[in-house]
Short mmCIF file of C-alpha atoms and ligand atoms in Angstrom, two decimals:
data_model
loop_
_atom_site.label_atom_id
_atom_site.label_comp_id
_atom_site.label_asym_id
_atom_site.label_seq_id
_atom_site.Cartn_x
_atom_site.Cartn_y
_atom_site.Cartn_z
CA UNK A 1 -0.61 20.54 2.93
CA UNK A 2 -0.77 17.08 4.53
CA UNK A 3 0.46 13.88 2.63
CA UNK A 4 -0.03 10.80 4.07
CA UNK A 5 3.07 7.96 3.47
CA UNK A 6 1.61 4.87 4.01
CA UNK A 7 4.10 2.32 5.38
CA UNK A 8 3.74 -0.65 3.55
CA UNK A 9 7.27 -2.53 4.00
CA UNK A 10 6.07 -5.17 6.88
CA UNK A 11 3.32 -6.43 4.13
CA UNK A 12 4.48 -5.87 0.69
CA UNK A 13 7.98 -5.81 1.47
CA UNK A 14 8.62 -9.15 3.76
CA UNK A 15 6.25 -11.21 1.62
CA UNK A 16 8.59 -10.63 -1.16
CA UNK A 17 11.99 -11.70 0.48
CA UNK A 18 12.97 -15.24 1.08
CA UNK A 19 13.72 -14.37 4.97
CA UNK A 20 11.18 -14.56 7.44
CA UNK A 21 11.83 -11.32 9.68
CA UNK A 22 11.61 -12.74 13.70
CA UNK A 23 8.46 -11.16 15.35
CA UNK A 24 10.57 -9.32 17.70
CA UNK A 25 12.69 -7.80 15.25
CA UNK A 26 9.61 -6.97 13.43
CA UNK A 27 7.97 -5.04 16.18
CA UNK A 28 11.51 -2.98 16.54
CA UNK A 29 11.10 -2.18 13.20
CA UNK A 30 7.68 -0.59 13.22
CA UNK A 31 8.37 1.19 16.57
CA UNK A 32 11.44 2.74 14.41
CA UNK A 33 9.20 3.52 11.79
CA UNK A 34 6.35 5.03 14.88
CA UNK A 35 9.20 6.99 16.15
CA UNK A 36 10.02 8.68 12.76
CA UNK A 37 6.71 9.57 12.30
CA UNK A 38 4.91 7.16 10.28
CA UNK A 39 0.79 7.39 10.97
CA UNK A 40 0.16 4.51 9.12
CA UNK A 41 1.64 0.73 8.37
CA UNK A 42 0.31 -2.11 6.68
CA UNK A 43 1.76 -4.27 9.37
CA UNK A 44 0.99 -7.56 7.72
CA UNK A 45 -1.62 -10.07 5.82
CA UNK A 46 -4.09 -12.71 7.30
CA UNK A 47 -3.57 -14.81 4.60
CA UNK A 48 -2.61 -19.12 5.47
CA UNK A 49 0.81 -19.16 6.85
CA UNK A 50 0.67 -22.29 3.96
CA UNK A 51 0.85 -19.57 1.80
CA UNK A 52 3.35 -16.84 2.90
CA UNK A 53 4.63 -18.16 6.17
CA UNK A 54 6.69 -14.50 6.31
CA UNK A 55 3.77 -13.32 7.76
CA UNK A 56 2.38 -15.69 9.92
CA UNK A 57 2.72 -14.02 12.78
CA UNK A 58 0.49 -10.77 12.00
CA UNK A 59 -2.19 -11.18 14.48
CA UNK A 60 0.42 -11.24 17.13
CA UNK A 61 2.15 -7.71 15.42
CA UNK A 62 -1.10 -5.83 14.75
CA UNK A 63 -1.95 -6.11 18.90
CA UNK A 64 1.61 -4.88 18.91
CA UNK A 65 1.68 -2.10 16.66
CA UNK A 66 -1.94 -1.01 18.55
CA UNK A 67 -0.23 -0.18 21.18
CA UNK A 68 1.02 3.23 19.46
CA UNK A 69 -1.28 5.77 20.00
CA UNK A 70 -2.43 7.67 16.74
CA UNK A 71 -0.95 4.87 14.16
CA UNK A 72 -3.22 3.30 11.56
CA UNK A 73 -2.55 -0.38 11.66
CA UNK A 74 -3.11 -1.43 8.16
CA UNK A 75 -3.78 -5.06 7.10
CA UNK A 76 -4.15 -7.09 3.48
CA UNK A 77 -6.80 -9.28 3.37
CA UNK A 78 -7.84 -11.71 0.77
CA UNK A 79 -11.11 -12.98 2.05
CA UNK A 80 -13.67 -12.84 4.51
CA UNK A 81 -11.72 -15.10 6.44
CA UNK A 82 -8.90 -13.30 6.78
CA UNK A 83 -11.19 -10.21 7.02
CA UNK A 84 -12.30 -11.86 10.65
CA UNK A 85 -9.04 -12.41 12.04
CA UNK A 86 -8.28 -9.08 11.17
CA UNK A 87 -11.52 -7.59 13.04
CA UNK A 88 -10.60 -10.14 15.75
CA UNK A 89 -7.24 -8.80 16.38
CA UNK A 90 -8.65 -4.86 15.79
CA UNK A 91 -7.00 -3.74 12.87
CA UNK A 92 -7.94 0.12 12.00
CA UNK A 93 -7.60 -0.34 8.55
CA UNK A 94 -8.44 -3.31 5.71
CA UNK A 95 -7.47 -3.41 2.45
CA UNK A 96 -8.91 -5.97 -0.28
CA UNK A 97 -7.39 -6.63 -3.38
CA UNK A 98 -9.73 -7.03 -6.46
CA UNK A 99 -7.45 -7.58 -9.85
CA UNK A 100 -9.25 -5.57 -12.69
CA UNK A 101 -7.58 -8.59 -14.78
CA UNK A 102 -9.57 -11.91 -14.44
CA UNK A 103 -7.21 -13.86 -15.48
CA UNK A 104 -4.66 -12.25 -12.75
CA UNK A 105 -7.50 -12.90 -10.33
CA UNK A 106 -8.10 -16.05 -11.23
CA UNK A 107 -4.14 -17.09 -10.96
CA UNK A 108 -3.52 -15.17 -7.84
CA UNK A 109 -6.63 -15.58 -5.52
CA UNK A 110 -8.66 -18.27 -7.62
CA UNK A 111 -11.68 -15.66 -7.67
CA UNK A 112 -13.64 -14.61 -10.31
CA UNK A 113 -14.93 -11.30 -10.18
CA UNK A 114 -18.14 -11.70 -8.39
CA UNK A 115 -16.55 -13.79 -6.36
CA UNK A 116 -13.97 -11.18 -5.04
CA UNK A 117 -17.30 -9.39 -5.10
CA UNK A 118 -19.44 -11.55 -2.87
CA UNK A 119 -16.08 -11.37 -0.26
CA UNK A 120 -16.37 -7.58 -0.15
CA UNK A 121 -20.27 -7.78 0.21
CA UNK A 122 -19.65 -10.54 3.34
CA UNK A 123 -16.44 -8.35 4.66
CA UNK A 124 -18.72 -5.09 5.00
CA UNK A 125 -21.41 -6.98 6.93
CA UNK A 126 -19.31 -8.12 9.10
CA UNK A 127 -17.70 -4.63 9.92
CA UNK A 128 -21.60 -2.99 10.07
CA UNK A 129 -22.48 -5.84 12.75
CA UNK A 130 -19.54 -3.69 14.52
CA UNK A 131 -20.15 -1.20 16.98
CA UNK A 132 -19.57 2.11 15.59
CA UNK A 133 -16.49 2.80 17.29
CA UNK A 134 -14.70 0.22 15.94
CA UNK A 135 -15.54 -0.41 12.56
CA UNK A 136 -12.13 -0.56 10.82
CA UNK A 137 -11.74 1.78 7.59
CA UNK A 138 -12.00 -0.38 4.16
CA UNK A 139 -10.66 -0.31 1.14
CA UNK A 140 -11.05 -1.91 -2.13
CA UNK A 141 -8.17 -2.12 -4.00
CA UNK A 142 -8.37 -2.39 -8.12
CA UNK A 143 -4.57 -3.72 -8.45
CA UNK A 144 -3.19 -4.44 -12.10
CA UNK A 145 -5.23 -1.58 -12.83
CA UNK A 146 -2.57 0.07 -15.04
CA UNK A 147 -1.99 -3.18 -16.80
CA UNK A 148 -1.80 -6.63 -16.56
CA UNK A 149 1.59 -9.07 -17.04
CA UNK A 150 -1.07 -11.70 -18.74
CA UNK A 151 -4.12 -9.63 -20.53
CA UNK A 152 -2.35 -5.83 -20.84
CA UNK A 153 -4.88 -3.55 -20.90
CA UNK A 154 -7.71 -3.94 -18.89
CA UNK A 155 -11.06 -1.67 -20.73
CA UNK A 156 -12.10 1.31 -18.78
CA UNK A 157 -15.32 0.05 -18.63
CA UNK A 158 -14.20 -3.09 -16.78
CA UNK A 159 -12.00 -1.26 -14.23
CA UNK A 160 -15.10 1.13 -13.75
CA UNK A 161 -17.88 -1.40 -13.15
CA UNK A 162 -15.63 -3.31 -10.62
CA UNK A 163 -15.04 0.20 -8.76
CA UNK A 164 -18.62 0.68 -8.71
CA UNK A 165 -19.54 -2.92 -7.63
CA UNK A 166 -17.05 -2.29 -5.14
CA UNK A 167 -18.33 0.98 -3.36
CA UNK A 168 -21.94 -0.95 -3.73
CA UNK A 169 -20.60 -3.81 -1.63
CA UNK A 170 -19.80 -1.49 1.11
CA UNK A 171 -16.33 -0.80 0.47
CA UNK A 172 -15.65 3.19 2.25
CA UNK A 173 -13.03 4.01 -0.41
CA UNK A 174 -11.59 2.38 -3.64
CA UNK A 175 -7.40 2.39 -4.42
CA UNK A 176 -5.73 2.34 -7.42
CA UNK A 177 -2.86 -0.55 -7.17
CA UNK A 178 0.59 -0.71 -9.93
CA UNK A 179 1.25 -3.88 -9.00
CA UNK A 180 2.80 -4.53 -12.33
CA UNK A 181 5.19 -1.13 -12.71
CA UNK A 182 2.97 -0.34 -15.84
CA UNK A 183 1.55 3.23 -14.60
CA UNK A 184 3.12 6.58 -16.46
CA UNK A 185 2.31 10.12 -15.60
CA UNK A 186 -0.60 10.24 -17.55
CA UNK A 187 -2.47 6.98 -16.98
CA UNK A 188 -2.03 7.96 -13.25
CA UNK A 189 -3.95 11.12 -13.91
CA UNK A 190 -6.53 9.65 -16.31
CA UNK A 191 -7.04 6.34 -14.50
CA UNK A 192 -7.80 8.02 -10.77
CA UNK A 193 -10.32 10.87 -12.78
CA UNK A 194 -11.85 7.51 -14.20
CA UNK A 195 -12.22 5.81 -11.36
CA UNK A 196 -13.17 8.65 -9.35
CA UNK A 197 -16.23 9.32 -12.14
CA UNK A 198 -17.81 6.32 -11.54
CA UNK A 199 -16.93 5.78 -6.85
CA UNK A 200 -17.23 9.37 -6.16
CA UNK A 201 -14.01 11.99 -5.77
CA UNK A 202 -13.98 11.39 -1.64
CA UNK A 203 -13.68 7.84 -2.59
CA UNK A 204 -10.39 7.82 -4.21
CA UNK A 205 -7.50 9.10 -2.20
CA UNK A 206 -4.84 6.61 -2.65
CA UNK A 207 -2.18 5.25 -4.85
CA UNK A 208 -0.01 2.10 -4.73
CA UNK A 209 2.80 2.84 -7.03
CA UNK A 210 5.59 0.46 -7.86
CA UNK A 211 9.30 2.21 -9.18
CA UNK A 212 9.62 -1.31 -11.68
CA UNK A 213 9.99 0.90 -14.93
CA UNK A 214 11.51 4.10 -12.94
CA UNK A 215 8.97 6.26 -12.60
CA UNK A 216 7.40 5.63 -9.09
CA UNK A 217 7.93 9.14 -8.23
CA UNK A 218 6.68 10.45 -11.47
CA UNK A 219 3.63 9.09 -10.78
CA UNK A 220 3.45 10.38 -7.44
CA UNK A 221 3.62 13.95 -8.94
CA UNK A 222 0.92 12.63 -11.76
CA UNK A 223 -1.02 12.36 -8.44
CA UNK A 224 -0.49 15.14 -6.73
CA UNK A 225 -1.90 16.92 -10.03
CA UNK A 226 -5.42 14.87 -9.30
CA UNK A 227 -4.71 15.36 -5.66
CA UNK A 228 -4.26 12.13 -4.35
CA UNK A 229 -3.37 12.65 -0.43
CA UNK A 230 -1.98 8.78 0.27
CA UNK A 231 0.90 7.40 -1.20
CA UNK A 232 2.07 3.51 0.12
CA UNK A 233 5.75 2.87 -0.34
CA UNK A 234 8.39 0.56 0.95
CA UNK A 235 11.39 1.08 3.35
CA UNK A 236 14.49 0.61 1.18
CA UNK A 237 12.15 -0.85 -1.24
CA UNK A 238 11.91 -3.61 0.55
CA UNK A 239 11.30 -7.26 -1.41
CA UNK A 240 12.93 -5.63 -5.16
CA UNK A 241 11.37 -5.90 -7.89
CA UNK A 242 11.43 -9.77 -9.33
CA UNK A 243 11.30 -9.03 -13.04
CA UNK A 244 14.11 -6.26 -12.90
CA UNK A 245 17.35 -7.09 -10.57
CA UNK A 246 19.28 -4.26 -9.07
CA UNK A 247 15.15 -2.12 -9.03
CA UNK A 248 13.06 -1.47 -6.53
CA UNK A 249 9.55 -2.81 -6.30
CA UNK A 250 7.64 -0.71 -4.21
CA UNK A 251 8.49 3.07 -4.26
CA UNK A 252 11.56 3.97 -1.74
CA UNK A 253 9.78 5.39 1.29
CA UNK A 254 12.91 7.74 2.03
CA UNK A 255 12.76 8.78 -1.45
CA UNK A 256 9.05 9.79 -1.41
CA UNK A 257 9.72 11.51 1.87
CA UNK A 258 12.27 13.66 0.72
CA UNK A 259 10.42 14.25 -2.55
CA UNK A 260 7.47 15.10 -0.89
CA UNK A 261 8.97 17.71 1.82
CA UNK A 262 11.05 19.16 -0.83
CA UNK A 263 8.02 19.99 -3.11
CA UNK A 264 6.31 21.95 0.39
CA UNK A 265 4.30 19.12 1.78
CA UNK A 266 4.40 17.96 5.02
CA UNK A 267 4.34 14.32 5.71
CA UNK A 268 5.38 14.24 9.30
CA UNK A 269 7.98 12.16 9.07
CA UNK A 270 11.46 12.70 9.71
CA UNK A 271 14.07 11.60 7.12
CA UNK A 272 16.85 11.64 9.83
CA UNK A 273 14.73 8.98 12.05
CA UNK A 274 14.11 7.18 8.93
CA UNK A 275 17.64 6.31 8.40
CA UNK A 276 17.67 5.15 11.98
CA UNK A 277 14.79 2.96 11.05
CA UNK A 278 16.87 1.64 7.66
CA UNK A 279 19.35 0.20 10.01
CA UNK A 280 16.94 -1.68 12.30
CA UNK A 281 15.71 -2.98 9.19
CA UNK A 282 19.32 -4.26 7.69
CA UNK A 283 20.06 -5.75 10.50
CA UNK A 284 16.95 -7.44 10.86
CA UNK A 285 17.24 -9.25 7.76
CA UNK A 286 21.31 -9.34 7.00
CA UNK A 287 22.33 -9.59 3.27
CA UNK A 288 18.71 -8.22 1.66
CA UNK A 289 19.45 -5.17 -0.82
CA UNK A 290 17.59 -2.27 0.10
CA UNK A 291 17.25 0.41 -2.47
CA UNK A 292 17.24 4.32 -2.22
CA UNK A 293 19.22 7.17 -3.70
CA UNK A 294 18.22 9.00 -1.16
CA UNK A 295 19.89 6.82 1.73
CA UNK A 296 22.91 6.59 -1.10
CA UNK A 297 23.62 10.29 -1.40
CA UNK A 298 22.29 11.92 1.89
CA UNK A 299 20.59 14.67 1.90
CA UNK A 300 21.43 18.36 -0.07
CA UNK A 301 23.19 20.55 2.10
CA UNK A 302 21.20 23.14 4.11
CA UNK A 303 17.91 20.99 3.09
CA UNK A 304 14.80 22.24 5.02
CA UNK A 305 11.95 19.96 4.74
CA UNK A 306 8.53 21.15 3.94
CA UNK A 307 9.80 24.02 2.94
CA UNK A 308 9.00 24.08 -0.86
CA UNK A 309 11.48 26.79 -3.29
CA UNK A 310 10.16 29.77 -4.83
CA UNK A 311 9.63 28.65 -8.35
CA UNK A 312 6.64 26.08 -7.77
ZN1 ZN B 401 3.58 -3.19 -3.94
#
């Protein structure tokens, strides 16, 4: 079976280190990541360079990373602003965050609810004034959804009426974001069947899972279980994890990748060409810990990947 990794280092990752990768160095980086077999990268954000000037330049690397035949090129954006640029430049894929907590919302995008709303309402009529053909994918993504650093819990019924009022606005497909590191096993499994009750099942195939507590790849088994076919992660972990030095943010890409071909599934990537990748990466941005026990220990001898072993 198929898994989809979802690249998500040139976003997540470089918005959360003090560096500001070169554009050129950038685009050697993603064809590293093309050529070990990534399908799909969230190559950047159209958000004000004002505000992250790390990725000012992503208009200039999506029409780069479009020139790879067969890769999703995966943008953030926070508005229907940004939504526009990103249909200007032809991004295949755009993701908008919604956070289930107000009062995240409210600190982080100054939106209310039915104002991040009204942006997904505007975003989708833009896309269906598109021709068919190149309406970009678009997702709604619910992030502090297992918990917020300011309110905690958020009530199901909250995080279900925003994933409803999302698919309503047009949204194709609705993701479940960690952005805290509060998700275990179980809330993995019981948040995506909750979620999935009130957008649909087709509508819920993805998970954004941060490692800030240790168990990012837990919760990547927790959704396998409620088969969930896209996982985003983070070369080396890119950009750490600010409240716990020495952790990862983002899940390890490499890590996933083993995980993943060791349990049988087949993510068509290569963990060889991924280490090639790592490098153009470190030397990219000199002195920036990247994370991975993977890349620390090498791989078991004799490893086969996607080849699961007997007792499964
Ligand atoms: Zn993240």
């Amino acid at each position: 079976m198929k898994i989809l990794v979802s690249e998500v280092g040139p976003r997540d990752g470089l918005q959360n280190v003090a560096a500001t990768m070169p554009t050129a160095a950038k685009k050697a980086w993603i064809d590293a990541l093309v050529a070990a077999g990534c399908r799909e990268i969230e190559v950047g954000s159209f958000v004000p360079a004002t505000l992250i000037p790390q990725l000012a330049d992503t208009a200039e690397i999506v029409r780069h990373a479009l020139t790879h035949a067969g890769l999703t090129v995966a943008v953030l954006v926070p508005n229907r602003r940004g939504a526009a640029d990103a249909l200007a430049a032809g991004a295949h894929k755009l993701t908008l965050p919604l956070s289930v907590s107000e009062t995240h919302s409210l600190a982080n995008l100054r939106k209310t609810h039915p104002q991040v709303i009204e942006e997904a309402r505007a975003i989708a009529a833009m896309i269906a004034d598109m021709p068919v053909a190149r309406r970009p994918h678009f997702e709604g993504s619910l992030s502090t959804v297992f918990g917020c650093t300011l309110e905690g819990a958020i009530a199901d019924s909250t995080i279900q009426r925003l994933a409803g009022q999302l698919m309503a606005a047009g949204c194709d497909e609705v993701g479940l974001s960690d952005t805290t590191g509060y998700a275990t096993p179980n809330e993995v499994r019981r948040l995506v069947r909750l979620v999935r009750a009130e957008a649909g099942d087709a509508a819920v195939s993805g998970l954004h899972l941060h490692n800030t507590r240790g168990l990012g790849l837990a919760n990547v088994v927790a959704g396998l279980d409620v088969g969930i076919t896209t996982f985003d992660a983070s070369m080396g972990g890119l950009g750490g994890c600010p409240f716990a030095p020495g952790a990862s943010g983002n899940i390890v890409t490499e890590d996933l990748v083993f995980m993943l071909e060791a349990m049988g599934y087949d993510t068509g990537i290569s963990i060889e060409r991924l280490a090639a990748a790592r490098d153009v990466l470190a030397a990219a941005l000199p002195g920036e810990p990247l994370y991975g026990f993977v890349a620390d220990a090498g791989l078991p001898k004799g490893f086969r990947p996607g080849v699961a072993s007997a007792a499964a």
